[in-house]
Amino acid sequence: ELLQAYDFLHLHQHHGCRIQLGGHDQMGNIMSGYELVTKMTGTDVFGITVPLITSTTGDKLGKTAGNAVWLNRDKTSPFELYQFFVRQQDNIVEKYLKLFTFLPLEEITHIMEMHAKEPEKWGPQKRLAAEVTKLVHGKEGLESAKRCTKALYYSSVEALEEMSDQELQELFRQATSAELMLEPGMTVLDLCRKANAIPDGPSGYRKITDGGVSINGNRVTDPETVLILGQHILKNGVSLLRVGKKNYYIIKWLQL
């Protein structure tokens, strides 16, 4: 508290800083700074506190907690930002619409009234996510978030085909990337083995026959299926291979 109070004094004396902004939980630190600066300099300074943003479980969001939502695309992609807001609970979404958007209060009231009639549509959450994503990342960022949502949650081949390399990497951060040459008669089994996505031998073969492998959102159960352009390999020269529930492989085909 003393250090933060001195911080305010130093910033005021050396940089002319007169306002300190922080979360509600910083009220004591900001007050200490206010008192120190006014006693030492006689200048009027100000503190502003903002409501703390919490996760859906009620935990504080932030760097220290390791669950911060960043404005920087490299740290939080437009898709991740969109998904964070679209998942908010009903009891918090109205407050967030007022805090994070410039929508008129009457419109927010109308959105909430419509939500009471059709809660299954998640209208306020979708509007909140769209407004915040557009504000932070622009119209293109919002379109990117919607493309990624369709590709991941609705297995949309059209959305996958339109995705850039950057979007694929953002959407499947943990995915393994591989560049492969398409050979005549190449099968699903060949693809899985070349991408090191399945174990060698019978257990890898069974992984496919048991329904554990999908390509571009479609389950493939015949290991001998020959890869087809436009179906297994998209127009943008990419295949999205999934093995199990969470193991993704982004395959980039060379010299198609």
Backbone as CSV, one residue per row, in Angstrom:
resi,resn,N_x,N_y,N_z,CA_x,CA_y,CA_z,C_x,C_y,C_z
1,GLU,0.837,-1.201,0.000,0.000,0.000,0.000,0.872,1.251,0.000
2,LEU,1.927,1.249,0.862,2.827,2.407,0.919,3.529,2.610,-0.413
3,LEU,3.987,1.505,-0.995,4.695,1.592,-2.281,3.782,2.134,-3.370
4,GLN,2.503,1.672,-3.372,1.592,2.137,-4.403,1.251,3.604,-4.189
5,ALA,1.167,4.015,-2.929,0.904,5.430,-2.626,2.065,6.281,-3.139
6,TYR,3.301,5.810,-2.889,4.483,6.551,-3.346,4.541,6.558,-4.876
7,ASP,4.087,5.470,-5.475,4.005,5.346,-6.931,3.196,6.508,-7.522
8,PHE,2.031,6.751,-6.908,1.150,7.825,-7.365,1.862,9.171,-7.220
9,LEU,2.534,9.350,-6.081,3.259,10.606,-5.832,4.354,10.808,-6.886
10,HIS,5.120,9.763,-7.154,6.211,9.840,-8.134,5.665,10.185,-9.527
11,LEU,4.601,9.492,-9.922,3.997,9.740,-11.235,3.450,11.172,-11.325
12,HIS,2.913,11.646,-10.210,2.379,13.016,-10.185,3.503,14.051,-10.319
13,GLN,4.574,13.849,-9.546,5.667,14.830,-9.535,6.468,14.825,-10.840
14,HIS,6.658,13.641,-11.426,7.522,13.535,-12.612,6.778,13.528,-13.940
15,HIS,5.501,13.147,-13.895,4.766,13.038,-15.159,3.436,13.780,-15.149
16,GLY,3.160,14.511,-14.073,1.921,15.294,-14.014,0.668,14.443,-13.912
17,CYS,0.803,13.204,-13.439,-0.344,12.296,-13.352,-1.273,12.729,-12.205
18,ARG,-2.571,12.898,-12.523,-3.524,13.330,-11.489,-4.663,12.334,-11.280
19,ILE,-4.687,11.300,-12.085,-5.770,10.309,-11.958,-5.182,8.910,-11.854
20,GLN,-5.645,8.151,-10.891,-5.247,6.742,-10.800,-6.494,5.883,-10.961
21,LEU,-6.394,4.908,-11.874,-7.526,4.051,-12.203,-7.241,2.632,-11.725
22,GLY,-8.221,1.996,-11.100,-8.007,0.620,-10.647,-9.311,-0.083,-10.358
23,GLY,-9.221,-1.392,-10.110,-10.409,-2.170,-9.763,-10.888,-1.819,-8.366
24,HIS,-12.123,-2.249,-8.060,-12.704,-1.992,-6.728,-11.784,-2.436,-5.608
25,ASP,-11.041,-3.531,-5.852,-10.197,-4.083,-4.793,-8.966,-3.215,-4.526
26,GLN,-8.751,-2.189,-5.366,-7.598,-1.295,-5.182,-7.973,-0.001,-4.454
27,MET,-9.195,0.058,-3.959,-9.678,1.294,-3.321,-8.737,1.778,-2.214
28,GLY,-8.278,0.869,-1.342,-7.391,1.264,-0.240,-6.085,1.836,-0.743
29,ASN,-5.481,1.194,-1.726,-4.215,1.673,-2.296,-4.383,3.048,-2.934
30,ILE,-5.491,3.227,-3.663,-5.727,4.503,-4.349,-5.960,5.616,-3.325
31,MET,-6.697,5.296,-2.245,-6.937,6.295,-1.187,-5.625,6.706,-0.516
32,SER,-4.734,5.726,-0.286,-3.436,6.041,0.339,-2.649,6.977,-0.564
33,GLY,-2.678,6.704,-1.859,-1.984,7.549,-2.819,-2.568,8.951,-2.853
34,TYR,-3.884,9.028,-2.831,-4.584,10.320,-2.839,-4.171,11.156,-1.624
35,GLU,-4.164,10.507,-0.462,-3.826,11.232,0.770,-2.368,11.692,0.763
36,LEU,-1.466,10.821,0.304,-0.037,11.176,0.273,0.213,12.358,-0.672
37,VAL,-0.366,12.283,-1.878,-0.124,13.344,-2.872,-0.708,14.674,-2.395
38,THR,-1.934,14.656,-1.841,-2.543,15.923,-1.404,-1.780,16.530,-0.221
39,LYS,-1.274,15.663,0.682,-0.506,16.185,1.830,0.839,16.749,1.393
40,MET,1.487,16.073,0.464,2.836,16.471,0.044,2.830,17.662,-0.919
41,THR,1.798,17.733,-1.743,1.831,18.761,-2.806,0.677,19.752,-2.728
42,GLY,-0.384,19.390,-2.039,-1.544,20.286,-1.967,-2.378,20.288,-3.244
43,THR,-2.036,19.436,-4.200,-2.771,19.384,-5.473,-3.965,18.445,-5.355
44,ASP,-5.023,18.807,-6.078,-6.163,17.897,-6.149,-5.842,16.763,-7.111
45,VAL,-5.910,15.520,-6.615,-5.763,14.359,-7.508,-7.004,13.477,-7.328
46,PHE,-7.159,12.524,-8.229,-8.409,11.764,-8.248,-8.146,10.264,-8.402
47,GLY,-9.037,9.480,-7.819,-8.997,8.033,-7.995,-10.306,7.562,-8.612
48,ILE,-10.208,6.658,-9.548,-11.414,6.081,-10.168,-11.335,4.572,-10.006
49,THR,-12.410,3.976,-9.498,-12.425,2.507,-9.418,-13.501,1.971,-10.359
50,VAL,-13.236,0.779,-10.882,-14.198,0.131,-11.788,-14.565,-1.234,-11.201
51,PRO,-15.776,-1.722,-11.522,-16.183,-3.037,-10.987,-15.223,-4.127,-11.451
52,LEU,-14.959,-5.080,-10.571,-14.100,-6.209,-10.936,-14.843,-7.150,-11.871
53,ILE,-14.128,-7.639,-12.872,-14.710,-8.619,-13.787,-14.325,-10.000,-13.269
54,THR,-15.311,-10.857,-13.142,-15.038,-12.201,-12.613,-15.374,-13.270,-13.654
55,SER,-14.812,-14.444,-13.454,-15.102,-15.565,-14.353,-16.496,-16.101,-14.030
56,THR,-16.956,-17.071,-14.823,-18.290,-17.632,-14.588,-18.388,-18.322,-13.229
57,THR,-17.229,-18.667,-12.645,-17.250,-19.293,-11.312,-17.115,-18.257,-10.190
58,GLY,-17.011,-16.971,-10.578,-16.928,-15.907,-9.576,-15.516,-15.534,-9.174
59,ASP,-14.511,-16.166,-9.798,-13.120,-15.827,-9.476,-12.702,-14.550,-10.203
60,LYS,-11.798,-13.802,-9.576,-11.293,-12.578,-10.190,-10.493,-12.928,-11.454
61,LEU,-10.686,-12.115,-12.488,-9.910,-12.307,-13.719,-8.692,-11.405,-13.673
62,GLY,-7.555,-11.918,-14.107,-6.382,-11.048,-14.139,-5.110,-11.815,-14.422
63,LYS,-4.023,-11.054,-14.557,-2.714,-11.665,-14.858,-2.298,-12.631,-13.748
64,THR,-2.472,-12.193,-12.491,-2.026,-13.015,-11.364,-2.785,-14.328,-11.311
65,ALA,-4.090,-14.264,-11.592,-4.913,-15.483,-11.550,-4.644,-16.365,-12.763
66,GLY,-3.986,-15.793,-13.767,-3.641,-16.583,-14.953,-4.807,-16.806,-15.893
67,ASN,-5.879,-16.014,-15.725,-7.050,-16.198,-16.589,-7.477,-14.876,-17.243
68,ALA,-6.520,-14.002,-17.462,-6.827,-12.680,-18.021,-7.366,-12.793,-19.445
69,VAL,-8.255,-11.871,-19.781,-8.740,-11.738,-21.162,-8.049,-10.494,-21.721
70,TRP,-7.232,-10.698,-22.751,-6.397,-9.612,-23.274,-7.015,-8.962,-24.514
71,LEU,-6.673,-7.686,-24.718,-7.102,-6.984,-25.934,-6.143,-7.287,-27.079
72,ASN,-4.924,-7.717,-26.738,-3.909,-8.034,-27.743,-4.253,-9.369,-28.417
73,ARG,-4.365,-9.338,-29.749,-4.773,-10.538,-30.497,-3.809,-11.711,-30.295
74,ASP,-2.521,-11.408,-30.070,-1.534,-12.479,-29.874,-1.784,-13.253,-28.584
75,LYS,-2.431,-12.607,-27.622,-2.681,-13.253,-26.330,-4.103,-13.820,-26.232
76,THR,-5.060,-13.092,-26.774,-6.457,-13.556,-26.814,-6.979,-13.289,-28.216
77,SER,-7.252,-14.338,-28.963,-7.714,-14.158,-30.343,-9.132,-13.591,-30.355
78,PRO,-9.579,-13.000,-31.482,-10.967,-12.509,-31.564,-11.972,-13.608,-31.216
79,PHE,-11.698,-14.841,-31.659,-12.588,-15.976,-31.359,-12.666,-16.216,-29.853
80,GLU,-11.515,-16.210,-29.163,-11.492,-16.453,-27.717,-12.209,-15.334,-26.960
81,LEU,-12.020,-14.087,-27.435,-12.691,-12.946,-26.806,-14.200,-13.086,-26.974
82,TYR,-14.625,-13.416,-28.196,-16.050,-13.600,-28.500,-16.642,-14.699,-27.617
83,GLN,-15.921,-15.830,-27.528,-16.423,-16.956,-26.740,-16.502,-16.633,-25.244
84,PHE,-15.560,-15.821,-24.750,-15.592,-15.444,-23.332,-16.905,-14.734,-23.017
85,PHE,-17.305,-13.787,-23.871,-18.518,-13.012,-23.589,-19.799,-13.774,-23.928
86,VAL,-19.742,-14.629,-24.943,-20.945,-15.370,-25.325,-21.307,-16.424,-24.267
87,ARG,-20.340,-16.792,-23.417,-20.595,-17.805,-22.379,-21.057,-17.211,-21.044
88,GLN,-21.256,-15.909,-20.975,-21.613,-15.293,-19.695,-23.023,-15.692,-19.258
89,GLN,-23.180,-15.813,-17.941,-24.469,-16.227,-17.376,-25.501,-15.107,-17.466
90,ASP,-26.766,-15.502,-17.423,-27.859,-14.532,-17.515,-27.775,-13.442,-16.451
91,ASN,-27.328,-13.822,-15.237,-27.362,-12.856,-14.132,-26.296,-11.768,-14.252
92,ILE,-25.378,-11.889,-15.228,-24.298,-10.899,-15.358,-24.332,-10.180,-16.698
93,VAL,-25.053,-10.753,-17.673,-24.952,-10.250,-19.042,-25.487,-8.818,-19.192
94,GLU,-26.540,-8.471,-18.457,-27.090,-7.104,-18.557,-26.076,-6.086,-18.041
95,LYS,-25.433,-6.428,-16.927,-24.405,-5.534,-16.356,-23.259,-5.336,-17.360
96,TYR,-22.836,-6.419,-18.025,-21.734,-6.324,-18.982,-22.128,-5.532,-20.223
97,LEU,-23.393,-5.648,-20.641,-23.858,-4.837,-21.779,-23.737,-3.349,-21.450
98,LYS,-24.016,-3.005,-20.196,-23.923,-1.600,-19.776,-22.469,-1.154,-19.603
99,LEU,-21.621,-2.081,-19.125,-20.216,-1.737,-18.873,-19.380,-1.673,-20.151
100,PHE,-19.601,-2.611,-21.071,-18.654,-2.804,-22.170,-19.149,-2.388,-23.547
101,THR,-20.395,-1.935,-23.652,-20.873,-1.510,-24.962,-21.403,-0.081,-24.869
102,PHE,-21.623,0.510,-26.035,-22.184,1.865,-26.092,-23.657,1.823,-26.481
103,LEU,-24.296,0.671,-26.293,-25.723,0.557,-26.622,-26.544,1.438,-25.684
104,PRO,-27.579,2.121,-26.218,-28.452,2.929,-25.347,-29.134,2.035,-24.309
105,LEU,-29.386,2.586,-23.135,-29.974,1.802,-22.044,-31.341,1.227,-22.431
106,GLU,-32.119,2.005,-23.241,-33.445,1.508,-23.648,-33.290,0.249,-24.506
107,GLU,-32.241,0.245,-25.358,-32.027,-0.921,-26.217,-31.627,-2.141,-25.382
108,ILE,-30.804,-1.911,-24.364,-30.397,-3.016,-23.477,-31.622,-3.580,-22.759
109,THR,-32.497,-2.698,-22.303,-33.732,-3.134,-21.644,-34.564,-3.996,-22.595
110,HIS,-34.661,-3.547,-23.861,-35.431,-4.293,-24.862,-34.801,-5.672,-25.123
111,ILE,-33.475,-5.705,-25.219,-32.753,-6.975,-25.450,-33.058,-7.955,-24.317
112,MET,-33.049,-7.461,-23.076,-33.310,-8.327,-21.918,-34.770,-8.786,-21.878
113,GLU,-35.685,-7.909,-22.321,-37.106,-8.297,-22.373,-37.318,-9.417,-23.391
114,MET,-36.663,-9.290,-24.547,-36.761,-10.319,-25.583,-36.153,-11.636,-25.084
115,HIS,-35.092,-11.505,-24.301,-34.406,-12.686,-23.759,-35.325,-13.456,-22.799
116,ALA,-36.125,-12.724,-22.030,-37.051,-13.368,-21.092,-38.063,-14.230,-21.848
117,LYS,-38.400,-13.803,-23.076,-39.369,-14.563,-23.887,-38.699,-15.721,-24.622
118,GLU,-37.441,-15.520,-25.051,-36.737,-16.545,-25.839,-35.333,-16.799,-25.289
119,PRO,-35.250,-17.347,-24.067,-33.920,-17.534,-23.437,-33.011,-18.483,-24.202
120,GLU,-33.614,-19.412,-24.977,-32.807,-20.407,-25.691,-31.980,-19.800,-26.818
121,LYS,-32.303,-18.565,-27.210,-31.561,-17.931,-28.319,-30.268,-17.238,-27.851
122,TRP,-30.096,-17.070,-26.565,-28.901,-16.414,-25.991,-28.656,-15.044,-26.654
123,GLY,-29.752,-14.321,-26.874,-29.661,-13.032,-27.571,-28.713,-12.021,-26.932
124,PRO,-28.846,-11.752,-25.606,-27.968,-10.742,-24.979,-26.496,-11.134,-25.039
125,GLN,-26.213,-12.446,-24.829,-24.823,-12.912,-24.850,-24.205,-12.718,-26.240
126,LYS,-24.969,-13.064,-27.275,-24.458,-12.928,-28.645,-24.249,-11.461,-29.008
127,ARG,-25.156,-10.615,-28.561,-25.019,-9.179,-28.860,-23.816,-8.591,-28.117
128,LEU,-23.673,-8.975,-26.857,-22.535,-8.518,-26.054,-21.222,-8.944,-26.705
129,ALA,-21.118,-10.226,-27.066,-19.894,-10.754,-27.670,-19.584,-10.036,-28.979
130,ALA,-20.619,-9.799,-29.779,-20.426,-9.130,-31.070,-19.964,-7.691,-30.879
131,GLU,-20.592,-6.980,-29.970,-20.254,-5.557,-29.752,-18.823,-5.406,-29.236
132,VAL,-18.449,-6.229,-28.259,-17.105,-6.117,-27.667,-16.031,-6.519,-28.680
133,THR,-16.263,-7.604,-29.400,-15.272,-8.075,-30.379,-15.084,-7.044,-31.486
134,LYS,-16.188,-6.427,-31.925,-16.108,-5.407,-32.982,-15.372,-4.172,-32.467
135,LEU,-15.622,-3.830,-31.217,-14.969,-2.662,-30.609,-13.453,-2.872,-30.513
136,VAL,-13.044,-4.092,-30.125,-11.622,-4.378,-29.898,-10.890,-4.713,-31.208
137,HIS,-11.522,-5.535,-32.046,-10.817,-6.060,-33.231,-11.413,-5.597,-34.565
138,GLY,-12.431,-4.734,-34.504,-13.032,-4.231,-35.738,-13.961,-5.247,-36.381
139,LYS,-14.557,-4.824,-37.493,-15.524,-5.678,-38.197,-14.869,-6.983,-38.657
140,GLU,-13.612,-6.889,-39.139,-12.903,-8.090,-39.616,-12.679,-9.080,-38.478
141,GLY,-12.369,-8.567,-37.295,-12.155,-9.429,-36.128,-13.421,-10.168,-35.741
142,LEU,-14.562,-9.463,-35.824,-15.848,-10.097,-35.508,-16.167,-11.185,-36.526
143,GLU,-15.916,-10.903,-37.806,-16.154,-11.908,-38.854,-15.258,-13.131,-38.636
144,SER,-14.004,-12.889,-38.221,-13.068,-13.965,-37.931,-13.599,-14.828,-36.782
145,ALA,-14.087,-14.180,-35.729,-14.619,-14.906,-34.564,-15.807,-15.773,-34.966
146,LYS,-16.669,-15.235,-35.832,-17.854,-15.996,-36.260,-17.458,-17.165,-37.160
147,ARG,-16.462,-16.944,-38.016,-15.954,-18.014,-38.886,-15.409,-19.162,-38.047
148,CYS,-14.583,-18.800,-37.062,-13.969,-19.813,-36.193,-15.042,-20.557,-35.391
149,THR,-16.070,-19.840,-34.943,-17.165,-20.459,-34.189,-17.884,-21.490,-35.051
150,LYS,-18.177,-21.100,-36.301,-18.867,-22.032,-37.222,-18.001,-23.251,-37.503
151,ALA,-16.704,-23.017,-37.696,-15.795,-24.123,-38.029,-15.668,-25.101,-36.863
152,LEU,-15.558,-24.570,-35.639,-15.300,-25.436,-34.484,-16.569,-26.083,-33.938
153,TYR,-17.629,-25.280,-33.792,-18.815,-25.787,-33.105,-19.912,-26.298,-34.036
154,TYR,-19.844,-25.890,-35.305,-20.889,-26.329,-36.235,-20.315,-27.141,-37.390
155,SER,-19.021,-27.497,-37.278,-18.331,-28.299,-38.294,-18.613,-27.784,-39.708
156,SER,-18.565,-26.445,-39.864,-18.855,-25.854,-41.168,-17.633,-25.939,-42.080
157,VAL,-17.764,-26.716,-43.161,-16.675,-26.846,-44.137,-16.453,-25.505,-44.834
158,GLU,-17.553,-24.783,-45.104,-17.436,-23.471,-45.769,-16.585,-22.520,-44.936
159,ALA,-16.818,-22.511,-43.624,-16.047,-21.630,-42.729,-14.581,-22.057,-42.707
160,LEU,-14.349,-23.374,-42.647,-12.969,-23.886,-42.635,-12.212,-23.474,-43.892
161,GLU,-12.909,-23.532,-45.039,-12.259,-23.206,-46.320,-11.872,-21.743,-46.407
162,GLU,-12.590,-20.900,-45.675,-12.327,-19.455,-45.738,-11.289,-19.010,-44.712
163,MET,-10.872,-19.924,-43.838,-9.986,-19.519,-42.752,-8.550,-19.322,-43.213
164,SER,-7.935,-18.271,-42.668,-6.531,-17.996,-42.970,-5.643,-18.867,-42.088
165,ASP,-4.353,-18.928,-42.417,-3.400,-19.686,-41.584,-3.404,-19.159,-40.154
166,GLN,-3.482,-17.819,-40.021,-3.473,-17.200,-38.689,-4.684,-17.669,-37.872
167,GLU,-5.859,-17.691,-38.523,-7.073,-18.114,-37.812,-6.989,-19.578,-37.398
168,LEU,-6.461,-20.425,-38.273,-6.318,-21.844,-37.937,-5.409,-22.022,-36.728
169,GLN,-4.303,-21.274,-36.708,-3.364,-21.380,-35.583,-3.997,-20.860,-34.292
170,GLU,-4.798,-19.774,-34.413,-5.459,-19.218,-33.230,-6.524,-20.170,-32.693
171,LEU,-7.262,-20.778,-33.618,-8.366,-21.638,-33.216,-7.869,-22.948,-32.614
172,PHE,-6.795,-23.478,-33.191,-6.264,-24.765,-32.715,-4.839,-24.554,-32.201
173,ARG,-4.735,-23.782,-31.119,-3.416,-23.390,-30.594,-2.549,-24.589,-30.249
174,GLN,-3.187,-25.638,-29.770,-2.419,-26.824,-29.359,-2.223,-27.810,-30.514
175,ALA,-2.760,-27.459,-31.691,-2.720,-28.416,-32.808,-1.309,-28.582,-33.346
176,THR,-1.036,-29.789,-33.818,0.225,-30.072,-34.499,0.033,-29.721,-35.971
177,SER,0.986,-29.021,-36.540,0.912,-28.697,-37.968,1.852,-29.607,-38.738
178,ALA,1.426,-30.010,-39.932,2.283,-30.848,-40.775,2.080,-30.457,-42.230
179,GLU,3.164,-30.507,-42.991,3.076,-30.264,-44.436,3.306,-31.592,-45.141
180,LEU,2.372,-31.970,-45.999,2.457,-33.271,-46.669,2.283,-33.123,-48.180
181,MET,2.855,-34.055,-48.900,2.662,-34.140,-50.351,1.547,-35.151,-50.608
182,LEU,0.595,-34.786,-51.464,-0.487,-35.712,-51.807,-0.006,-36.688,-52.874
183,GLU,-0.040,-37.949,-52.536,0.385,-38.981,-53.487,-0.850,-39.688,-54.042
184,PRO,-0.791,-40.165,-55.292,-1.943,-40.847,-55.884,-2.390,-42.023,-55.017
185,GLY,-3.710,-42.122,-54.800,-4.265,-43.243,-54.040,-4.052,-43.159,-52.543
186,MET,-3.623,-42.000,-52.054,-3.359,-41.844,-50.615,-4.661,-42.010,-49.816
187,THR,-4.589,-42.798,-48.750,-5.791,-43.110,-47.965,-5.814,-42.362,-46.638
188,VAL,-6.950,-42.479,-45.964,-7.107,-41.905,-44.619,-6.051,-42.482,-43.680
189,LEU,-5.818,-43.788,-43.791,-4.808,-44.444,-42.954,-3.421,-43.849,-43.230
190,ASP,-3.095,-43.649,-44.520,-1.802,-43.052,-44.878,-1.658,-41.669,-44.251
191,LEU,-2.728,-40.878,-44.366,-2.705,-39.510,-43.821,-2.449,-39.547,-42.313
192,CYS,-3.201,-40.372,-41.593,-3.062,-40.447,-40.134,-1.646,-40.878,-39.731
193,ARG,-1.091,-41.819,-40.486,0.257,-42.310,-40.147,1.314,-41.258,-40.456
194,LYS,1.194,-40.607,-41.615,2.192,-39.594,-41.997,2.167,-38.394,-41.041
195,ALA,0.981,-38.126,-40.496,0.854,-37.005,-39.544,1.206,-37.438,-38.120
196,ASN,1.579,-38.728,-37.952,1.875,-39.292,-36.624,0.702,-39.099,-35.658
197,ALA,-0.509,-39.234,-36.211,-1.711,-38.996,-35.410,-2.251,-40.253,-34.751
198,ILE,-1.824,-41.426,-35.254,-2.286,-42.698,-34.671,-1.081,-43.596,-34.435
199,PRO,-1.201,-44.545,-33.520,-0.087,-45.477,-33.291,0.091,-46.419,-34.485
200,ASP,1.277,-46.947,-34.643,1.507,-47.942,-35.700,0.749,-49.233,-35.365
201,GLY,0.525,-50.039,-36.391,-0.044,-51.368,-36.158,-1.554,-51.375,-36.023
202,PRO,-2.082,-52.511,-35.554,-3.538,-52.719,-35.488,-4.287,-51.694,-34.638
203,SER,-3.652,-51.202,-33.549,-4.380,-50.269,-32.667,-4.679,-48.959,-33.386
204,GLY,-3.744,-48.516,-34.259,-3.982,-47.306,-35.042,-5.096,-47.516,-36.044
205,TYR,-5.105,-48.688,-36.676,-6.141,-49.045,-37.648,-7.513,-49.029,-36.965
206,ARG,-7.545,-49.632,-35.758,-8.817,-49.703,-35.009,-9.296,-48.323,-34.569
207,LYS,-8.358,-47.413,-34.336,-8.727,-46.046,-33.932,-9.668,-45.449,-34.973
208,ILE,-9.372,-45.756,-36.253,-10.201,-45.231,-37.341,-11.518,-46.011,-37.422
209,THR,-11.436,-47.339,-37.435,-12.658,-48.153,-37.585,-13.617,-47.970,-36.409
210,ASP,-13.083,-47.619,-35.237,-13.933,-47.400,-34.053,-14.568,-46.011,-34.032
211,GLY,-14.289,-45.202,-35.067,-14.925,-43.875,-35.148,-14.179,-42.768,-34.431
212,GLY,-12.893,-42.977,-34.161,-12.129,-41.968,-33.409,-11.460,-40.911,-34.268
213,VAL,-11.692,-40.956,-35.595,-10.996,-40.013,-36.486,-12.016,-39.253,-37.336
214,SER,-11.828,-37.926,-37.422,-12.665,-37.151,-38.344,-11.771,-36.228,-39.161
215,ILE,-12.213,-35.940,-40.384,-11.488,-35.025,-41.271,-12.454,-33.920,-41.667
216,ASN,-12.068,-32.685,-41.389,-12.902,-31.508,-41.667,-14.295,-31.635,-41.039
217,GLY,-14.337,-32.215,-39.837,-15.592,-32.304,-39.100,-16.437,-33.513,-39.422
218,ASN,-16.020,-34.321,-40.402,-16.790,-35.515,-40.762,-16.052,-36.773,-40.318
219,ARG,-16.753,-37.657,-39.603,-16.128,-38.890,-39.126,-15.827,-39.822,-40.296
220,VAL,-14.635,-40.414,-40.262,-14.236,-41.366,-41.300,-13.950,-42.694,-40.605
221,THR,-14.650,-43.761,-41.023,-14.470,-45.048,-40.325,-13.802,-46.117,-41.194
222,ASP,-13.590,-45.805,-42.481,-12.906,-46.769,-43.357,-11.472,-46.302,-43.598
223,PRO,-10.493,-46.980,-43.018,-9.096,-46.541,-43.156,-8.615,-46.525,-44.611
224,GLU,-9.258,-47.324,-45.467,-8.799,-47.431,-46.863,-9.450,-46.396,-47.774
225,THR,-10.271,-45.496,-47.216,-10.897,-44.444,-48.022,-9.816,-43.587,-48.675
226,VAL,-9.902,-43.427,-49.988,-8.920,-42.606,-50.707,-9.294,-41.133,-50.539
227,LEU,-8.281,-40.303,-50.264,-8.516,-38.876,-50.031,-9.013,-38.193,-51.308
228,ILE,-10.064,-37.392,-51.148,-10.676,-36.717,-52.295,-10.537,-35.212,-52.126
229,LEU,-10.066,-34.549,-53.186,-9.995,-33.088,-53.184,-11.402,-32.520,-53.081
230,GLY,-11.553,-31.487,-52.256,-12.876,-30.887,-52.097,-13.676,-31.521,-50.976
231,GLN,-13.270,-32.717,-50.536,-13.960,-33.362,-49.417,-13.003,-33.519,-48.229
232,HIS,-11.968,-34.318,-48.437,-10.976,-34.489,-47.364,-9.932,-33.378,-47.397
233,ILE,-9.735,-32.811,-48.569,-8.769,-31.706,-48.727,-9.553,-30.496,-49.214
234,LEU,-9.542,-29.440,-48.433,-10.359,-28.268,-48.747,-9.730,-27.411,-49.843
235,LYS,-10.556,-26.470,-50.341,-10.099,-25.596,-51.439,-8.859,-24.790,-51.064
236,ASN,-8.718,-24.498,-49.763,-7.551,-23.697,-49.350,-6.319,-24.574,-49.095
237,GLY,-6.377,-25.853,-49.558,-5.208,-26.724,-49.445,-4.929,-27.214,-48.039
238,VAL,-5.984,-27.277,-47.216,-5.824,-27.666,-45.808,-6.764,-28.824,-45.485
239,SER,-6.329,-29.697,-44.585,-7.218,-30.706,-43.986,-7.121,-30.538,-42.475
240,LEU,-8.272,-30.556,-41.817,-8.277,-30.511,-40.356,-8.585,-31.923,-39.854
241,LEU,-7.573,-32.542,-39.297,-7.682,-33.923,-38.820,-7.884,-33.897,-37.312
242,ARG,-8.875,-34.657,-36.847,-9.072,-34.759,-35.396,-9.049,-36.228,-35.003
243,VAL,-8.253,-36.527,-33.992,-8.170,-37.899,-33.475,-8.571,-37.848,-32.007
244,GLY,-9.602,-38.617,-31.651,-10.128,-38.507,-30.298,-10.937,-37.224,-30.176
245,LYS,-11.082,-36.726,-28.951,-11.914,-35.537,-28.762,-11.153,-34.234,-28.949
246,LYS,-9.857,-34.228,-28.598,-9.167,-32.937,-28.526,-7.868,-32.863,-29.308
247,ASN,-7.473,-33.936,-29.969,-6.187,-33.905,-30.686,-6.394,-33.479,-32.136
248,TYR,-5.983,-32.237,-32.409,-6.147,-31.687,-33.753,-4.809,-31.644,-34.490
249,TYR,-4.887,-31.845,-35.790,-3.708,-31.772,-36.666,-4.101,-30.930,-37.877
250,ILE,-3.337,-29.861,-38.118,-3.592,-29.025,-39.286,-2.641,-29.498,-40.386
251,ILE,-3.214,-30.058,-41.446,-2.402,-30.581,-42.543,-2.418,-29.591,-43.712
252,LYS,-1.247,-29.140,-44.108,-1.149,-28.272,-45.278,-0.592,-29.095,-46.417
253,TRP,-1.337,-29.147,-47.504,-0.933,-29.964,-48.651,-0.084,-29.141,-49.605
254,LEU,1.034,-29.690,-50.011,1.964,-28.982,-50.886,1.730,-29.375,-52.344
255,GLN,1.899,-28.415,-53.230,1.857,-28.635,-54.688,0.611,-29.384,-55.124
256,LEU,-0.541,-28.884,-54.714,-1.803,-29.533,-55.134,-2.075,-29.221,-56.594
